[in-house]
Amino acid sequence: MRNRPIPEATVARLPMYLRSLLDLAEGRGVMTVSSEELARLAGVNAAKVRKDLSYLGSYGTRGVGYDVEYLLYQITRELGLTQDWPTAMIGIGNLGRALASYKGFAERGFRITALFDADDNVIGEEVGGIIVRHIDELKEAVAEEGLCIGIISTPPSGAQEVAEKLVDAGIKSILNFAPSHVNVPPDVNVRRVDLSVELQILSFYQQRTKAIETAREANRRLENQQTDRR
Amino acid sequence: MRNRPIPEATVARLPMYLRSLLDLAEGRGVMTVSSEELARLAGVNAAKVRKDLSYLGSYGTRGVGYDVEYLLYQITRELGLTQDWPTAMIGIGNLGRALASYKGFAERGFRITALFDADDNVIGEEVGGIIVRHIDELKEAVAEEGLCIGIISTPPSGAQEVAEKLVDAGIKSILNFAPSHVNVPPDVNVRRVDLSVELQILSFYQQRTKAIETAREANRRLENQQTDRR
DNA sequence: TGCGGTTTGTGATTGCACTCACAAGCCCGT
DNA sequence: ACGGGCTTGTGAGTGCAATCACAAACCGCA
């Protein structure tokens, strides 16, 4: 099991286990955790937890559980979070500003160390302690400062162009907050976070349950009518 | 096909098609679109597009493609976006403020119509044209104003409590931006957006490709040594 | 040392989603 | 009216992920 490639689905869950483990570690005294409890905390089922963790290696002890600290370290290492990945953000509008000063990133070890924009009115401004530079300085900055990850927080119309500039600068990992699809070479990894897509999905299910309720109600009324007639 | 339940994976892609179609519709003159082109725009493959759309019904014309306007309407309707879903946001901190004034929501038909917080310093403040109220007024507001969706943008420690209050107030759809898992009854739909989880996943793959490169380089050096010896 | 209770690690099974490949069906030009 | 060229819609096949279920292994205690 240990040497097989880790399934994508598992990788996507590792951060959740990591968070749950951090919570446990903070509450002092918790030395070990069972797959059952970790599952409850992370909101998945226990078998999945065990299988996921088994891809990393046999880090548990039968009859006891997993050592919190040790597991914490292993997941951190596996996710590549033992080193830090200097991150650039491009597009310092409303959303970009909020993200740049979002504490959640820093807490989880991601330092946004460079900000870029194309708008001269924004360039030179200081956001979260960092000066915004012109996008044309991107390539040079990547080379000099070892930037590894790019965050796109421009409006959708500019996303593709920015993505190309990031690729050109040598960046292989991109997080795209703009609600549009960007095309990149196959060796570049893009992940998209679309804030309103999630709302739209909620809307779908909300509508469906409402439709079901309405149908039930109609049914009930119909049945009542029939009962009345008899 | 038409009457089968729509697979979750398909529902999750409908918003992407919707966006691509909107782009096409804006560029005037585009009347029809093939699955091939829609696939390119949305960044998926054509067979998937056709299968996805076939779940909604036979809205295409063989030899021609899909009528943009008609398809647009059908997807909008299917996603429940023909009506609007008044949305409440709880937790008006850094992130909450940015989200509350994020134009992307409004552009896609989601109006955030009520803001709540627990901090007296924030209550009464106006954010994006809306007065922040105390969380205790939530239940009443939901009943009176027909709020359907709740967005949690508190720190992780407060998320569970807020979720319970939303459930208690009768809300069935929750979007959770706090990086923590919340427990709710099975008839409530929670979706989580964790901004840093995506970065962690990128980190994993970035590390892996870096490891592979390093290994290749080591190999190359080894091979060179062997060649030298001969 | 041996036993009972507990929890992991993992083969086996099931189910879901993606992909392929092609028949069915449409349009247009002749 | 009809044939050629496209494009959809969908059964069939494939692969991945989730779940089940149980043997293996560990701890503590007598």
Short mmCIF file of N, CA and C in Angstrom, two decimals, chain A residues 5-9 11-16 18-19 23 40-44 76-83 85 87 94-95 98-99 101-105 107-108 110 148-151 156 172-175 177-181 183 187 189-210 213, chain B residues 5-9 11-16 18-19 23 40-44 76-83 85 87 94-95 98-99 101-105 107-108 110 148-151 156 172-175 177-181 183 187 189-210 213:
data_model
loop_
_atom_site.label_atom_id
_atom_site.label_comp_id
_atom_site.label_asym_id
_atom_site.label_seq_id
_atom_site.Cartn_x
_atom_site.Cartn_y
_atom_site.Cartn_z
N PRO A 5 0.79 5.14 -5.67
CA PRO A 5 0.52 6.58 -5.69
C PRO A 5 -0.73 6.89 -4.87
N ILE A 6 -0.72 8.03 -4.22
CA ILE A 6 -1.85 8.41 -3.37
C ILE A 6 -3.00 8.92 -4.24
N PRO A 7 -4.18 8.34 -4.10
CA PRO A 7 -5.33 8.78 -4.92
C PRO A 7 -5.64 10.25 -4.69
N GLU A 8 -6.10 10.89 -5.75
CA GLU A 8 -6.48 12.31 -5.65
C GLU A 8 -7.47 12.58 -4.53
N ALA A 9 -8.46 11.70 -4.43
CA ALA A 9 -9.50 11.90 -3.43
C ALA A 9 -8.90 11.92 -2.03
N VAL A 11 -5.73 12.78 -1.27
CA VAL A 11 -4.97 14.03 -1.14
C VAL A 11 -5.90 15.16 -0.72
N ALA A 12 -7.08 15.19 -1.33
CA ALA A 12 -8.00 16.28 -1.04
C ALA A 12 -8.52 16.22 0.39
N ARG A 13 -8.47 15.02 0.99
CA ARG A 13 -8.94 14.92 2.38
C ARG A 13 -7.84 15.13 3.40
N LEU A 14 -6.60 14.98 3.01
CA LEU A 14 -5.51 15.12 3.98
C LEU A 14 -5.57 16.45 4.73
N PRO A 15 -5.83 17.57 4.02
CA PRO A 15 -5.90 18.84 4.76
C PRO A 15 -6.96 18.83 5.86
N MET A 16 -8.07 18.09 5.64
CA MET A 16 -9.10 18.06 6.67
C MET A 16 -8.62 17.29 7.89
N LEU A 18 -5.60 16.99 8.74
CA LEU A 18 -4.59 17.85 9.33
C LEU A 18 -5.22 18.85 10.30
N ARG A 19 -6.28 19.48 9.84
CA ARG A 19 -6.93 20.48 10.69
C ARG A 19 -7.48 19.84 11.96
N ASP A 23 -6.48 20.61 15.93
CA ASP A 23 -7.43 20.89 17.01
C ASP A 23 -7.17 19.98 18.20
N ARG A 40 -15.17 11.37 12.88
CA ARG A 40 -16.24 12.24 13.38
C ARG A 40 -15.83 13.70 13.25
N LEU A 41 -14.60 13.99 13.65
CA LEU A 41 -14.13 15.37 13.60
C LEU A 41 -14.07 15.90 12.17
N ALA A 42 -13.65 15.04 11.25
CA ALA A 42 -13.46 15.51 9.88
C ALA A 42 -14.73 15.38 9.04
N GLY A 43 -15.73 14.69 9.61
CA GLY A 43 -16.99 14.58 8.89
C GLY A 43 -16.96 13.56 7.77
N VAL A 44 -16.20 12.47 7.93
CA VAL A 44 -16.21 11.38 6.95
C VAL A 44 -16.41 10.08 7.72
N THR A 76 1.78 16.53 7.49
CA THR A 76 2.42 17.80 7.15
C THR A 76 3.52 17.60 6.12
N ARG A 77 4.32 16.58 6.35
CA ARG A 77 5.42 16.28 5.45
C ARG A 77 4.89 15.86 4.09
N GLU A 78 3.90 14.99 4.11
CA GLU A 78 3.35 14.46 2.86
C GLU A 78 2.76 15.59 2.01
N LEU A 79 2.14 16.54 2.67
CA LEU A 79 1.54 17.68 1.95
C LEU A 79 2.59 18.71 1.53
N GLY A 80 3.80 18.49 1.94
CA GLY A 80 4.84 19.43 1.55
C GLY A 80 4.79 20.72 2.34
N LEU A 81 4.25 20.66 3.56
CA LEU A 81 4.09 21.87 4.34
C LEU A 81 5.24 22.08 5.32
N THR A 82 6.24 21.21 5.25
CA THR A 82 7.40 21.43 6.12
C THR A 82 8.27 22.55 5.55
N GLN A 83 8.21 22.70 4.24
CA GLN A 83 8.89 23.87 3.67
C GLN A 83 7.82 24.91 3.36
N TRP A 85 6.17 27.83 0.77
CA TRP A 85 6.05 28.07 -0.66
C TRP A 85 5.67 29.53 -0.87
N THR A 87 4.33 32.74 -2.15
CA THR A 87 3.17 32.83 -3.02
C THR A 87 2.96 34.24 -3.54
N ASN A 94 -11.09 44.16 -4.76
CA ASN A 94 -11.82 43.90 -3.53
C ASN A 94 -11.45 42.57 -2.91
N LEU A 95 -11.63 41.53 -3.76
CA LEU A 95 -11.39 40.16 -3.29
C LEU A 95 -9.92 39.96 -2.96
N ALA A 98 -8.87 41.30 0.40
CA ALA A 98 -9.34 40.48 1.53
C ALA A 98 -8.50 39.22 1.64
N LEU A 99 -8.22 38.60 0.50
CA LEU A 99 -7.45 37.37 0.54
C LEU A 99 -6.02 37.63 1.01
N SER A 101 -4.98 39.73 3.04
CA SER A 101 -4.85 39.91 4.49
C SER A 101 -5.61 38.83 5.26
N TYR A 102 -6.04 37.80 4.55
CA TYR A 102 -6.74 36.68 5.20
C TYR A 102 -5.77 35.91 6.08
N LYS A 103 -6.12 35.80 7.35
CA LYS A 103 -5.18 35.17 8.30
C LYS A 103 -5.09 33.67 8.11
N GLY A 104 -6.14 33.10 7.57
CA GLY A 104 -6.15 31.64 7.38
C GLY A 104 -4.98 31.12 6.58
N PHE A 105 -4.53 31.90 5.60
CA PHE A 105 -3.39 31.45 4.79
C PHE A 105 -2.14 31.36 5.63
N GLU A 107 -1.80 31.27 8.82
CA GLU A 107 -1.91 30.27 9.89
C GLU A 107 -1.55 28.87 9.39
N ARG A 108 -1.84 28.63 8.12
CA ARG A 108 -1.55 27.30 7.58
C ARG A 108 -0.23 27.26 6.80
N PHE A 110 1.14 29.47 4.56
CA PHE A 110 1.35 30.08 3.25
C PHE A 110 1.54 31.58 3.40
N CYS A 148 6.66 30.29 -5.89
CA CYS A 148 6.29 28.97 -6.37
C CYS A 148 4.83 28.86 -6.77
N ILE A 149 3.99 29.62 -6.11
CA ILE A 149 2.55 29.49 -6.31
C ILE A 149 1.98 30.84 -6.71
N GLY A 150 1.06 30.84 -7.67
CA GLY A 150 0.41 32.08 -8.07
C GLY A 150 -1.08 32.03 -7.77
N ILE A 151 -1.58 33.11 -7.20
CA ILE A 151 -3.02 33.21 -6.95
C ILE A 151 -3.60 34.27 -7.87
N PRO A 156 -12.76 38.02 -14.22
CA PRO A 156 -12.63 36.88 -15.13
C PRO A 156 -11.99 37.24 -16.47
N LYS A 172 4.35 26.75 -11.61
CA LYS A 172 3.71 25.48 -11.97
C LYS A 172 2.43 25.21 -11.20
N SER A 173 2.13 26.05 -10.23
CA SER A 173 0.94 25.84 -9.40
C SER A 173 0.14 27.12 -9.31
N ILE A 174 -1.12 27.04 -9.73
CA ILE A 174 -1.94 28.24 -9.78
C ILE A 174 -3.27 27.99 -9.08
N LEU A 175 -3.65 28.96 -8.26
CA LEU A 175 -4.96 28.92 -7.63
C LEU A 175 -5.78 30.05 -8.23
N PHE A 177 -9.06 32.25 -8.44
CA PHE A 177 -10.31 32.69 -7.81
C PHE A 177 -11.24 33.37 -8.80
N ALA A 178 -10.73 33.64 -10.01
CA ALA A 178 -11.59 34.29 -11.00
C ALA A 178 -12.58 33.27 -11.54
N PRO A 179 -13.82 33.64 -11.70
CA PRO A 179 -14.82 32.69 -12.17
C PRO A 179 -14.71 32.46 -13.68
N SER A 180 -13.62 31.88 -14.11
CA SER A 180 -13.47 31.54 -15.52
C SER A 180 -12.40 30.47 -15.65
N HIS A 181 -12.50 29.72 -16.73
CA HIS A 181 -11.56 28.63 -16.93
C HIS A 181 -10.32 29.15 -17.65
N ASN A 183 -6.64 28.19 -19.64
CA ASN A 183 -5.90 27.16 -20.35
C ASN A 183 -4.42 27.25 -20.06
N ASP A 187 1.79 20.53 -17.73
CA ASP A 187 2.64 20.38 -16.55
C ASP A 187 2.35 21.44 -15.49
N ASN A 189 -0.37 22.99 -12.79
CA ASN A 189 -1.50 22.54 -12.00
C ASN A 189 -2.36 23.74 -11.63
N VAL A 190 -3.60 23.74 -12.09
CA VAL A 190 -4.51 24.84 -11.74
C VAL A 190 -5.64 24.31 -10.88
N ARG A 191 -5.93 24.99 -9.81
CA ARG A 191 -7.14 24.69 -9.04
C ARG A 191 -8.00 25.93 -9.01
N ARG A 192 -9.31 25.72 -9.10
CA ARG A 192 -10.22 26.83 -9.19
C ARG A 192 -11.07 26.87 -7.92
N VAL A 193 -11.29 28.04 -7.41
CA VAL A 193 -12.23 28.22 -6.31
C VAL A 193 -13.21 29.26 -6.79
N ASP A 194 -14.44 28.82 -6.98
CA ASP A 194 -15.45 29.77 -7.45
C ASP A 194 -16.50 29.92 -6.37
N LEU A 195 -16.50 31.12 -5.79
CA LEU A 195 -17.34 31.35 -4.62
C LEU A 195 -18.82 31.20 -4.94
N SER A 196 -19.21 31.62 -6.14
CA SER A 196 -20.65 31.58 -6.39
C SER A 196 -21.12 30.25 -6.97
N VAL A 197 -20.21 29.45 -7.50
CA VAL A 197 -20.61 28.12 -7.96
C VAL A 197 -21.23 27.33 -6.81
N GLU A 198 -20.62 27.46 -5.65
CA GLU A 198 -21.14 26.70 -4.52
C GLU A 198 -22.55 27.13 -4.16
N LEU A 199 -22.79 28.43 -4.26
CA LEU A 199 -24.15 28.91 -4.00
C LEU A 199 -25.12 28.36 -5.03
N GLN A 200 -24.68 28.29 -6.27
CA GLN A 200 -25.55 27.78 -7.32
C GLN A 200 -25.89 26.31 -7.09
N ILE A 201 -24.93 25.55 -6.61
CA ILE A 201 -25.19 24.15 -6.32
C ILE A 201 -26.19 24.03 -5.17
N LEU A 202 -26.00 24.86 -4.15
CA LEU A 202 -26.97 24.88 -3.05
C LEU A 202 -28.36 25.19 -3.58
N SER A 203 -28.41 26.16 -4.47
CA SER A 203 -29.69 26.58 -5.05
C SER A 203 -30.38 25.41 -5.73
N PHE A 204 -29.62 24.61 -6.45
CA PHE A 204 -30.18 23.44 -7.12
C PHE A 204 -30.88 22.51 -6.13
N TYR A 205 -30.18 22.16 -5.09
CA TYR A 205 -30.75 21.20 -4.15
C TYR A 205 -31.90 21.82 -3.35
N GLN A 206 -31.73 23.10 -3.04
CA GLN A 206 -32.81 23.80 -2.33
C GLN A 206 -34.08 23.78 -3.16
N GLN A 207 -33.96 24.08 -4.44
CA GLN A 207 -35.11 24.09 -5.32
C GLN A 207 -35.75 22.71 -5.38
N ARG A 208 -34.89 21.70 -5.48
CA ARG A 208 -35.40 20.34 -5.58
C ARG A 208 -36.21 19.97 -4.34
N THR A 209 -35.66 20.24 -3.14
CA THR A 209 -36.41 19.86 -1.95
C THR A 209 -37.69 20.66 -1.86
N LYS A 210 -37.64 21.90 -2.32
CA LYS A 210 -38.86 22.70 -2.30
C LYS A 210 -39.89 22.11 -3.25
N GLU A 213 -41.46 19.09 -1.69
CA GLU A 213 -42.44 19.50 -0.68
C GLU A 213 -43.75 19.93 -1.32
N PRO B 5 -32.52 10.87 -11.85
CA PRO B 5 -31.97 11.96 -11.04
C PRO B 5 -30.64 12.42 -11.62
N ILE B 6 -30.39 13.70 -11.53
CA ILE B 6 -29.14 14.25 -12.09
C ILE B 6 -27.98 13.94 -11.16
N PRO B 7 -26.93 13.31 -11.66
CA PRO B 7 -25.78 12.97 -10.81
C PRO B 7 -25.15 14.21 -10.19
N GLU B 8 -24.64 14.03 -9.00
CA GLU B 8 -24.00 15.16 -8.32
C GLU B 8 -22.90 15.80 -9.16
N ALA B 9 -22.10 14.96 -9.78
CA ALA B 9 -20.98 15.48 -10.56
C ALA B 9 -21.48 16.39 -11.67
N VAL B 11 -24.36 18.14 -11.61
CA VAL B 11 -24.84 19.38 -10.98
C VAL B 11 -23.68 20.34 -10.75
N ALA B 12 -22.56 19.78 -10.30
CA ALA B 12 -21.41 20.62 -10.00
C ALA B 12 -20.83 21.27 -11.25
N ARG B 13 -21.10 20.66 -12.41
CA ARG B 13 -20.57 21.27 -13.65
C ARG B 13 -21.54 22.23 -14.31
N LEU B 14 -22.81 22.14 -14.00
CA LEU B 14 -23.77 23.02 -14.64
C LEU B 14 -23.40 24.50 -14.51
N PRO B 15 -22.98 24.94 -13.33
CA PRO B 15 -22.59 26.35 -13.24
C PRO B 15 -21.48 26.74 -14.21
N MET B 16 -20.59 25.82 -14.52
CA MET B 16 -19.51 26.15 -15.47
C MET B 16 -20.07 26.32 -16.87
N LEU B 18 -23.03 27.17 -17.53
CA LEU B 18 -23.80 28.40 -17.48
C LEU B 18 -22.92 29.62 -17.74
N ARG B 19 -21.78 29.64 -17.10
CA ARG B 19 -20.89 30.78 -17.29
C ARG B 19 -20.40 30.88 -18.72
N ASP B 23 -20.97 33.92 -21.51
CA ASP B 23 -19.93 34.57 -22.30
C ASP B 23 -20.29 34.55 -23.77
N ARG B 40 -14.55 23.02 -24.73
CA ARG B 40 -13.30 23.78 -24.71
C ARG B 40 -13.40 24.97 -23.76
N LEU B 41 -14.52 25.67 -23.86
CA LEU B 41 -14.71 26.85 -23.01
C LEU B 41 -14.76 26.49 -21.52
N ALA B 42 -15.40 25.36 -21.23
CA ALA B 42 -15.58 25.02 -19.82
C ALA B 42 -14.42 24.20 -19.28
N GLY B 43 -13.54 23.75 -20.21
CA GLY B 43 -12.38 23.00 -19.77
C GLY B 43 -12.68 21.55 -19.41
N VAL B 44 -13.63 20.92 -20.10
CA VAL B 44 -13.90 19.50 -19.90
C VAL B 44 -13.93 18.84 -21.27
N THR B 76 -30.41 27.62 -16.28
CA THR B 76 -30.79 28.58 -15.24
C THR B 76 -31.98 28.04 -14.45
N ARG B 77 -32.94 27.53 -15.17
CA ARG B 77 -34.14 27.00 -14.51
C ARG B 77 -33.79 25.78 -13.66
N GLU B 78 -33.00 24.90 -14.23
CA GLU B 78 -32.65 23.67 -13.52
C GLU B 78 -31.90 23.98 -12.23
N LEU B 79 -31.05 24.98 -12.28
CA LEU B 79 -30.29 25.36 -11.08
C LEU B 79 -31.13 26.16 -10.09
N GLY B 80 -32.35 26.47 -10.49
CA GLY B 80 -33.20 27.23 -9.57
C GLY B 80 -32.83 28.69 -9.50
N LEU B 81 -32.23 29.20 -10.57
CA LEU B 81 -31.79 30.59 -10.54
C LEU B 81 -32.79 31.55 -11.16
N THR B 82 -33.95 31.03 -11.54
CA THR B 82 -34.98 31.93 -12.05
C THR B 82 -35.64 32.68 -10.89
N GLN B 83 -35.61 32.06 -9.73
CA GLN B 83 -36.08 32.80 -8.55
C GLN B 83 -34.85 33.24 -7.77
N TRP B 85 -32.82 33.77 -4.10
CA TRP B 85 -32.74 33.13 -2.79
C TRP B 85 -32.10 34.11 -1.83
N THR B 87 -30.22 35.70 0.97
CA THR B 87 -29.12 35.04 1.67
C THR B 87 -28.67 35.84 2.87
N ASN B 94 -13.05 40.25 8.58
CA ASN B 94 -12.31 40.58 7.37
C ASN B 94 -12.90 39.93 6.14
N LEU B 95 -12.98 38.60 6.21
CA LEU B 95 -13.45 37.82 5.08
C LEU B 95 -14.92 38.13 4.78
N ALA B 98 -15.46 41.32 2.83
CA ALA B 98 -15.10 41.21 1.41
C ALA B 98 -16.16 40.42 0.66
N LEU B 99 -16.61 39.36 1.25
CA LEU B 99 -17.62 38.53 0.58
C LEU B 99 -18.93 39.29 0.43
N SER B 101 -19.41 42.33 0.00
CA SER B 101 -19.41 43.32 -1.08
C SER B 101 -18.84 42.74 -2.38
N TYR B 102 -18.65 41.41 -2.40
CA TYR B 102 -18.14 40.73 -3.61
C TYR B 102 -19.20 40.80 -4.70
N LYS B 103 -18.82 41.38 -5.84
CA LYS B 103 -19.80 41.61 -6.90
C LYS B 103 -20.22 40.32 -7.59
N GLY B 104 -19.33 39.33 -7.54
CA GLY B 104 -19.63 38.06 -8.20
C GLY B 104 -20.93 37.43 -7.76
N PHE B 105 -21.26 37.58 -6.49
CA PHE B 105 -22.50 37.01 -6.00
C PHE B 105 -23.70 37.67 -6.66
N GLU B 107 -23.85 39.44 -9.33
CA GLU B 107 -23.90 39.21 -10.77
C GLU B 107 -24.56 37.89 -11.11
N ARG B 108 -24.41 36.93 -10.24
CA ARG B 108 -24.99 35.62 -10.50
C ARG B 108 -26.33 35.42 -9.80
N PHE B 110 -27.34 36.20 -6.64
CA PHE B 110 -27.50 35.99 -5.20
C PHE B 110 -27.39 37.32 -4.47
N CYS B 148 -33.24 32.11 2.80
CA CYS B 148 -33.18 30.70 2.42
C CYS B 148 -31.80 30.08 2.62
N ILE B 149 -30.78 30.91 2.44
CA ILE B 149 -29.42 30.39 2.45
C ILE B 149 -28.61 31.14 3.51
N GLY B 150 -27.76 30.41 4.21
CA GLY B 150 -26.90 31.04 5.20
C GLY B 150 -25.45 30.87 4.85
N ILE B 151 -24.70 31.95 4.96
CA ILE B 151 -23.26 31.88 4.73
C ILE B 151 -22.54 32.10 6.05
N PRO B 156 -13.24 29.68 12.78
CA PRO B 156 -13.65 28.28 12.91
C PRO B 156 -14.29 27.95 14.24
N LYS B 172 -32.06 25.59 5.39
CA LYS B 172 -31.71 24.24 4.93
C LYS B 172 -30.46 24.21 4.04
N SER B 173 -29.94 25.36 3.70
CA SER B 173 -28.77 25.41 2.83
C SER B 173 -27.71 26.32 3.44
N ILE B 174 -26.54 25.77 3.64
CA ILE B 174 -25.49 26.53 4.32
C ILE B 174 -24.20 26.46 3.52
N LEU B 175 -23.58 27.62 3.35
CA LEU B 175 -22.26 27.68 2.74
C LEU B 175 -21.27 28.07 3.82
N PHE B 177 -17.63 29.04 5.03
CA PHE B 177 -16.29 29.50 4.68
C PHE B 177 -15.30 29.29 5.81
N ALA B 178 -15.82 28.93 6.97
CA ALA B 178 -14.91 28.71 8.10
C ALA B 178 -14.22 27.39 7.91
N PRO B 179 -12.91 27.36 8.17
CA PRO B 179 -12.17 26.12 7.97
C PRO B 179 -12.41 25.12 9.07
N SER B 180 -13.62 24.63 9.18
CA SER B 180 -13.92 23.59 10.16
C SER B 180 -15.19 22.87 9.73
N HIS B 181 -15.31 21.65 10.19
CA HIS B 181 -16.46 20.85 9.82
C HIS B 181 -17.61 21.11 10.78
N ASN B 183 -21.55 19.98 12.13
CA ASN B 183 -22.52 18.89 12.18
C ASN B 183 -23.93 19.43 12.08
N ASP B 187 -31.20 16.64 6.77
CA ASP B 187 -31.99 17.35 5.75
C ASP B 187 -31.42 18.74 5.46
N ASN B 189 -28.28 20.95 3.94
CA ASN B 189 -27.22 20.81 2.96
C ASN B 189 -26.10 21.80 3.28
N VAL B 190 -24.93 21.29 3.58
CA VAL B 190 -23.79 22.17 3.86
C VAL B 190 -22.75 22.01 2.78
N ARG B 191 -22.26 23.10 2.26
CA ARG B 191 -21.10 23.05 1.38
C ARG B 191 -20.00 23.88 2.00
N ARG B 192 -18.77 23.37 1.85
CA ARG B 192 -17.65 24.03 2.50
C ARG B 192 -16.72 24.59 1.44
N VAL B 193 -16.27 25.80 1.65
CA VAL B 193 -15.24 26.36 0.79
C VAL B 193 -14.09 26.73 1.70
N ASP B 194 -12.99 26.00 1.53
CA ASP B 194 -11.84 26.30 2.38
C ASP B 194 -10.72 26.82 1.51
N LEU B 195 -10.42 28.09 1.71
CA LEU B 195 -9.48 28.76 0.83
C LEU B 195 -8.09 28.16 0.91
N SER B 196 -7.70 27.73 2.09
CA SER B 196 -6.32 27.27 2.18
C SER B 196 -6.17 25.78 1.86
N VAL B 197 -7.25 25.04 1.93
CA VAL B 197 -7.17 23.63 1.55
C VAL B 197 -6.66 23.50 0.11
N GLU B 198 -7.13 24.36 -0.74
CA GLU B 198 -6.71 24.30 -2.14
C GLU B 198 -5.22 24.56 -2.28
N LEU B 199 -4.74 25.49 -1.48
CA LEU B 199 -3.30 25.75 -1.50
C LEU B 199 -2.52 24.54 -1.01
N GLN B 200 -3.06 23.86 -0.02
CA GLN B 200 -2.37 22.69 0.51
C GLN B 200 -2.31 21.58 -0.53
N ILE B 201 -3.38 21.44 -1.29
CA ILE B 201 -3.39 20.42 -2.34
C ILE B 201 -2.36 20.76 -3.41
N LEU B 202 -2.30 22.03 -3.78
CA LEU B 202 -1.28 22.47 -4.74
C LEU B 202 0.11 22.15 -4.21
N SER B 203 0.28 22.41 -2.93
CA SER B 203 1.58 22.16 -2.31
C SER B 203 1.99 20.70 -2.46
N PHE B 204 1.02 19.81 -2.25
CA PHE B 204 1.31 18.38 -2.38
C PHE B 204 1.86 18.05 -3.77
N TYR B 205 1.17 18.51 -4.78
CA TYR B 205 1.59 18.15 -6.14
C TYR B 205 2.88 18.86 -6.53
N GLN B 206 3.02 20.10 -6.04
CA GLN B 206 4.25 20.84 -6.30
C GLN B 206 5.44 20.09 -5.72
N GLN B 207 5.29 19.64 -4.49
CA GLN B 207 6.37 18.92 -3.84
C GLN B 207 6.72 17.65 -4.61
N ARG B 208 5.65 16.94 -5.03
CA ARG B 208 5.87 15.69 -5.74
C ARG B 208 6.66 15.92 -7.02
N THR B 209 6.27 16.91 -7.84
CA THR B 209 7.00 17.13 -9.09
C THR B 209 8.42 17.55 -8.80
N LYS B 210 8.59 18.31 -7.71
CA LYS B 210 9.94 18.71 -7.36
C LYS B 210 10.76 17.50 -6.98
N GLU B 213 11.78 15.62 -10.08
CA GLU B 213 12.88 16.31 -10.76
C GLU B 213 14.22 16.04 -10.08
#
